[in-house]
Structures are given as C-alpha cells and as structure tokens.
Amino acid sequence: DIQMTQSPSSLSASVGDRVTITCRASQSISSYLNWYQHKSGKAPKLLIYAASSLQTGVPSRFGGSGSGTDFTLTISSLQPEDFATYYCQQTYSAPPVTFGQGTRLEIK
Amino acid sequence: QVQLVESGGGVVQPGRSLRLSCVASGFTFSSYAMNWVRQAPGKGLEWVALISHDGNDKYYADSVKGRFTISRDDSKNTLYLQMNSLTAEDTAVYYCAKDLMVRGYYTFDHWGQGTLVTVSS
C-alpha cells in the first residue's frame, strides 16, 4: 500500500496568515491526490482533487500543487472558519486508497 | 442539494453484527459509486468499502474483507454496510460518501455526518 505522510502534524496560525501543509507519498502517484477538511462532529469536505483542481464552492484562498511524490495545500489568508484538520488522500493505487495522518490547524 | 444521512450505529458486543444504512437525496443515486469511510476515536480517516454505480463491482479494505458487505438499493436511494464478526478495532464513526467519479473512483465529494459504532462487551 502507498503510505502518505503529512507535515506538520499540527500547526498554530493566526487569522490572515498564509499556511502551507505538505504531503509526501511513498511512491509516485502522478497527480492522484486529494485534500479534505474535517471539523470535529461534521462531515469531511473535499477541497482539492487531482492535486490542483478546486472543488466547486470552495473558496479560492485554498490552493493545491505538486505531482509525483510531493504535494502542497496552501491557504493564502486564513479565515476563522478554516481551523480544522486537513487530510491528503491518494487515489493512484487503489484499492486501497490511503489518507495521510492529518494536520491539525489551530488558532494561535 | 446533496444529502447523505447515515443510521444504524450503536453499541454492539464483540462478535455480533450490525447493519448501517445511508439514505441519499439531491442527486441521481443510481448513477454514482458510493463508499464507506470510518474514523476510529483519535485516529485519521480510513476507507472501508466501495460499490460501483450498478452494484457489480465491490472493493474492500483488507481490515474488513470477508466480514463486511457493501450493498445498495437504488429503488430506496439507500446504501448499506453489513458488518459481521465485529471487534473492538471496528469502533469508529462511519461515514457514507458519494464518489465524484473523476479519474476513476475514490474521490469523495459529499459525505454524511456519520454514525457511531461502538464495539464493547
């Protein structure tokens, strides 16, 4: 199975900050990489698919990049509603699909 | 708008069975593959199973293969997960998730709120 490793595992930031979360795959996955946002007690939300495609309805301050093994999720200007846990997911070699361990984004 | 509502969770003893349901609305259910994804307490997301739009293809995580069965009833817009031989490791919030079906399967564009399954004696 392909292993997905996110960094950092947790992050403190302030409203208005630019934030970057990275995800590394254990082997090349081309651009078969998705990003999700998950708030406790809520349904997870798809933000980015195919590494850089913004899901319908997601604010443009979210952006994704990368290919091969290294990927990045960037939030250009943090808003209060962005504090959540973020997961990357590979769909290149499936089943099984695999998720990163998550990055918890907290208010500084 | 798309809605997915799970039900059927609860407390169950080890070795027993449970069936989860997910009622879908707001889209043509029969046209889309569907998935179950779970999150154990304090852990990350784990994909569990997928069923194709026509029900002909089913895929499972190794951790549930042979114990869980995914199915669908398009006449009721409902997805199911039959869970047998449950163990404490199956304790989790279970989400149903609609497949975007872009570049194959496994991109989950809509999720339910989840239903909690607790396996405990």
Short mmCIF file of C-alpha atoms in Angstrom, two decimals:
data_model
loop_
_atom_site.label_atom_id
_atom_site.label_comp_id
_atom_site.label_asym_id
_atom_site.label_seq_id
_atom_site.Cartn_x
_atom_site.Cartn_y
_atom_site.Cartn_z
CA ASP A 1 0.00 0.00 0.00
CA ILE A 2 1.12 3.57 -0.66
CA GLN A 3 1.93 5.47 2.53
CA MET A 4 1.03 9.14 2.80
CA THR A 5 2.93 11.34 5.26
CA GLN A 6 1.78 14.84 6.12
CA SER A 7 3.77 17.59 7.78
CA PRO A 8 3.44 19.18 10.14
CA SER A 9 1.10 17.06 12.28
CA SER A 10 -0.15 20.22 13.95
CA LEU A 11 0.17 23.89 13.26
CA SER A 12 -0.75 27.09 15.07
CA ALA A 13 -1.51 30.16 12.98
CA SER A 14 -3.37 33.45 13.11
CA VAL A 15 -6.23 34.82 11.04
CA GLY A 16 -4.77 36.32 7.90
CA ASP A 17 -1.68 34.09 7.85
CA ARG A 18 -0.55 32.16 4.79
CA VAL A 19 -0.36 28.46 5.67
CA THR A 20 1.25 25.55 3.84
CA ILE A 21 0.70 21.85 4.56
CA THR A 22 2.77 19.23 2.79
CA CYS A 23 2.02 15.63 1.89
CA ARG A 24 4.55 13.08 0.68
CA ALA A 25 3.74 9.76 -0.97
CA SER A 26 5.91 6.66 -0.53
CA GLN A 27 6.00 6.27 -4.32
CA SER A 28 4.97 8.33 -7.30
CA ILE A 29 1.23 8.90 -7.56
CA SER A 30 1.26 11.32 -10.51
CA SER A 31 -1.43 13.88 -9.62
CA TYR A 32 -3.87 11.44 -7.99
CA LEU A 33 -4.02 13.44 -4.79
CA ASN A 34 -6.99 14.94 -2.94
CA TRP A 35 -7.27 17.26 0.07
CA TYR A 36 -10.09 17.25 2.63
CA GLN A 37 -11.04 19.50 5.52
CA HIS A 38 -12.61 17.93 8.61
CA LYS A 39 -14.14 19.71 11.57
CA SER A 40 -14.97 17.68 14.64
CA GLY A 41 -18.52 16.35 14.55
CA LYS A 42 -19.06 17.49 10.97
CA ALA A 43 -18.93 15.82 7.59
CA PRO A 44 -15.50 15.99 5.92
CA LYS A 45 -15.32 18.34 2.95
CA LEU A 46 -13.48 17.89 -0.35
CA LEU A 47 -11.29 20.91 -1.06
CA ILE A 48 -8.93 19.94 -3.87
CA TYR A 49 -8.90 16.96 -6.23
CA ALA A 50 -6.36 15.84 -8.81
CA ALA A 51 -3.70 17.75 -6.87
CA SER A 52 -4.75 21.23 -8.01
CA SER A 53 -8.41 21.32 -9.05
CA LEU A 54 -10.58 23.38 -6.73
CA GLN A 55 -13.82 21.64 -5.82
CA THR A 56 -16.99 23.58 -6.65
CA GLY A 57 -17.92 26.02 -3.91
CA VAL A 58 -14.53 26.01 -2.17
CA PRO A 59 -13.07 29.49 -1.62
CA SER A 60 -10.21 30.49 -3.88
CA ARG A 61 -7.88 31.07 -0.91
CA PHE A 62 -7.37 27.28 -0.97
CA GLY A 63 -4.85 26.00 -3.49
CA GLY A 64 -3.09 22.74 -4.23
CA SER A 65 0.08 21.91 -6.12
CA GLY A 66 2.55 19.13 -6.74
CA SER A 67 2.96 15.88 -8.63
CA GLY A 68 4.86 12.65 -8.25
CA THR A 69 5.57 12.28 -4.55
CA ASP A 70 5.40 15.81 -3.10
CA PHE A 71 2.26 17.90 -2.72
CA THR A 72 1.21 21.11 -1.02
CA LEU A 73 -2.03 22.59 0.25
CA THR A 74 -1.86 26.35 0.68
CA ILE A 75 -4.35 28.62 2.40
CA SER A 76 -3.49 32.14 1.25
CA SER A 77 -5.17 34.09 4.07
CA LEU A 78 -6.54 32.11 7.00
CA GLN A 79 -10.13 32.76 7.98
CA PRO A 80 -11.70 31.79 11.33
CA GLU A 81 -13.69 29.00 9.68
CA ASP A 82 -10.50 27.36 8.34
CA PHE A 83 -9.38 25.99 11.69
CA ALA A 84 -9.82 22.26 11.27
CA THR A 85 -7.92 19.06 10.48
CA TYR A 86 -6.72 18.57 6.92
CA TYR A 87 -6.09 15.23 5.23
CA CYS A 88 -4.42 14.30 1.96
CA GLN A 89 -5.52 11.13 0.13
CA GLN A 90 -4.02 9.21 -2.78
CA THR A 91 -6.22 7.52 -5.35
CA TYR A 92 -3.45 6.36 -7.71
CA SER A 93 -3.11 2.82 -6.43
CA ALA A 94 -6.48 1.64 -5.23
CA PRO A 95 -7.89 -0.22 -3.60
CA PRO A 96 -6.98 0.64 -1.02
CA VAL A 97 -6.99 4.39 -1.10
CA THR A 98 -4.89 5.80 1.72
CA PHE A 99 -5.01 9.02 3.71
CA GLY A 100 -2.31 10.97 5.44
CA GLN A 101 -2.41 11.06 9.22
CA GLY A 102 -3.88 14.56 9.24
CA THR A 103 -2.68 18.08 10.06
CA ARG A 104 -4.48 19.86 12.86
CA LEU A 105 -4.63 23.61 12.24
CA GLU A 106 -5.20 25.57 15.44
CA ILE A 107 -5.65 29.21 16.32
CA LYS A 108 -2.53 30.90 17.68
CA GLN B 1 -28.59 19.86 -2.57
CA VAL B 2 -26.87 16.57 -1.92
CA GLN B 3 -27.74 14.97 1.41
CA LEU B 4 -26.45 11.74 2.90
CA VAL B 5 -27.93 10.56 6.18
CA GLU B 6 -26.45 7.56 7.97
CA SER B 7 -28.19 5.47 10.60
CA GLY B 8 -27.87 2.13 12.36
CA GLY B 9 -24.92 2.78 14.63
CA GLY B 10 -24.88 1.87 18.29
CA VAL B 11 -23.22 -0.27 20.91
CA VAL B 12 -22.69 -3.92 19.98
CA GLN B 13 -20.84 -6.79 21.63
CA PRO B 14 -17.72 -8.28 20.06
CA GLY B 15 -18.55 -10.99 17.53
CA ARG B 16 -22.01 -9.62 16.83
CA SER B 17 -23.38 -7.95 13.69
CA LEU B 18 -24.74 -4.55 12.74
CA ARG B 19 -26.13 -3.04 9.55
CA LEU B 20 -25.61 0.59 8.68
CA SER B 21 -27.80 2.50 6.23
CA CYS B 22 -27.27 5.72 4.31
CA VAL B 23 -30.19 7.46 2.63
CA ALA B 24 -29.22 9.71 -0.26
CA SER B 25 -31.05 12.64 -1.81
CA GLY B 26 -30.37 15.57 -4.12
CA PHE B 27 -28.69 13.60 -6.91
CA THR B 28 -29.31 10.61 -9.16
CA PHE B 29 -28.20 7.92 -6.71
CA SER B 30 -28.13 5.13 -9.29
CA SER B 31 -25.54 6.98 -11.39
CA TYR B 32 -22.80 7.15 -8.78
CA ALA B 33 -20.44 4.83 -6.97
CA MET B 34 -20.68 5.05 -3.19
CA ASN B 35 -18.26 4.45 -0.34
CA TRP B 36 -17.99 3.89 3.37
CA VAL B 37 -15.16 5.62 5.26
CA ARG B 38 -14.54 5.39 9.00
CA GLN B 39 -12.68 7.26 11.71
CA ALA B 40 -11.69 5.49 14.91
CA PRO B 41 -11.51 7.62 18.08
CA GLY B 42 -8.44 9.84 17.97
CA LYS B 43 -7.38 8.43 14.60
CA GLY B 44 -7.47 9.54 10.98
CA LEU B 45 -9.72 8.60 8.10
CA GLU B 46 -9.78 5.02 6.78
CA TRP B 47 -11.57 3.97 3.60
CA VAL B 48 -13.69 0.85 4.17
CA ALA B 49 -15.56 -0.14 1.00
CA LEU B 50 -16.80 0.98 -2.42
CA ILE B 51 -19.69 -0.17 -4.58
CA SER B 52 -19.96 0.80 -8.24
CA HIS B 53 -22.97 2.67 -9.58
CA ASP B 54 -24.53 -0.53 -10.90
CA GLY B 55 -23.59 -2.67 -7.92
CA ASN B 56 -21.50 -5.04 -10.00
CA ASP B 57 -18.13 -4.07 -8.52
CA LYS B 58 -17.34 -4.04 -4.81
CA TYR B 59 -14.00 -3.37 -3.16
CA TYR B 60 -12.97 -3.62 0.48
CA ALA B 61 -10.14 -2.65 2.77
CA ASP B 62 -8.13 -5.66 3.92
CA SER B 63 -9.12 -4.90 7.51
CA VAL B 64 -12.80 -5.67 6.77
CA LYS B 65 -12.62 -8.08 3.84
CA GLY B 66 -14.67 -11.21 4.49
CA ARG B 67 -16.54 -9.60 7.40
CA PHE B 68 -18.25 -6.52 5.88
CA THR B 69 -20.54 -6.38 2.86
CA ILE B 70 -21.48 -3.22 0.98
CA SER B 71 -24.74 -3.13 -0.98
CA ARG B 72 -27.24 -0.69 -2.42
CA ASP B 73 -30.95 -0.44 -3.16
CA ASP B 74 -31.45 2.14 -5.88
CA SER B 75 -35.25 1.95 -5.52
CA LYS B 76 -34.80 3.33 -2.00
CA ASN B 77 -31.77 5.56 -2.69
CA THR B 78 -30.05 3.71 0.12
CA LEU B 79 -26.54 2.40 0.70
CA TYR B 80 -25.85 -0.34 3.25
CA LEU B 81 -22.94 -1.78 5.16
CA GLN B 82 -23.47 -5.17 6.75
CA MET B 83 -20.85 -5.65 9.45
CA ASN B 84 -20.28 -9.13 10.90
CA SER B 85 -17.82 -10.54 13.45
CA LEU B 86 -17.23 -7.10 14.90
CA THR B 87 -14.18 -6.42 17.05
CA ALA B 88 -13.10 -3.50 19.20
CA GLU B 89 -10.93 -2.31 16.28
CA ASP B 90 -14.13 -1.62 14.32
CA THR B 91 -15.19 1.05 16.82
CA ALA B 92 -15.45 4.24 14.78
CA VAL B 93 -17.66 6.87 13.24
CA TYR B 94 -18.78 5.51 9.89
CA TYR B 95 -19.40 7.94 7.03
CA CYS B 96 -21.03 7.25 3.71
CA ALA B 97 -19.52 9.22 0.87
CA LYS B 98 -20.59 9.87 -2.69
CA ASP B 99 -17.93 9.27 -5.35
CA LEU B 100 -17.14 12.14 -7.71
CA MET B 101 -16.06 9.53 -10.28
CA VAL B 102 -13.30 11.67 -11.72
CA ARG B 103 -10.11 9.90 -12.84
CA GLY B 104 -11.56 6.62 -11.65
CA TYR B 105 -13.06 6.12 -8.21
CA TYR B 106 -12.33 7.18 -4.63
CA THR B 107 -12.69 10.97 -4.70
CA PHE B 108 -15.39 11.69 -2.13
CA ASP B 109 -17.25 14.89 -2.98
CA HIS B 110 -20.09 14.63 -0.46
CA TRP B 111 -20.15 12.99 2.95
CA GLY B 112 -22.77 12.27 5.56
CA GLN B 113 -22.49 13.36 9.19
CA GLY B 114 -21.58 9.86 10.28
CA THR B 115 -22.94 7.23 12.65
CA LEU B 116 -21.00 5.95 15.65
CA VAL B 117 -20.39 2.23 16.08
CA THR B 118 -19.01 1.12 19.44
CA VAL B 119 -17.95 -2.50 19.87
CA SER B 120 -17.74 -3.32 23.54
CA SER B 121 -18.76 -6.02 25.97
#
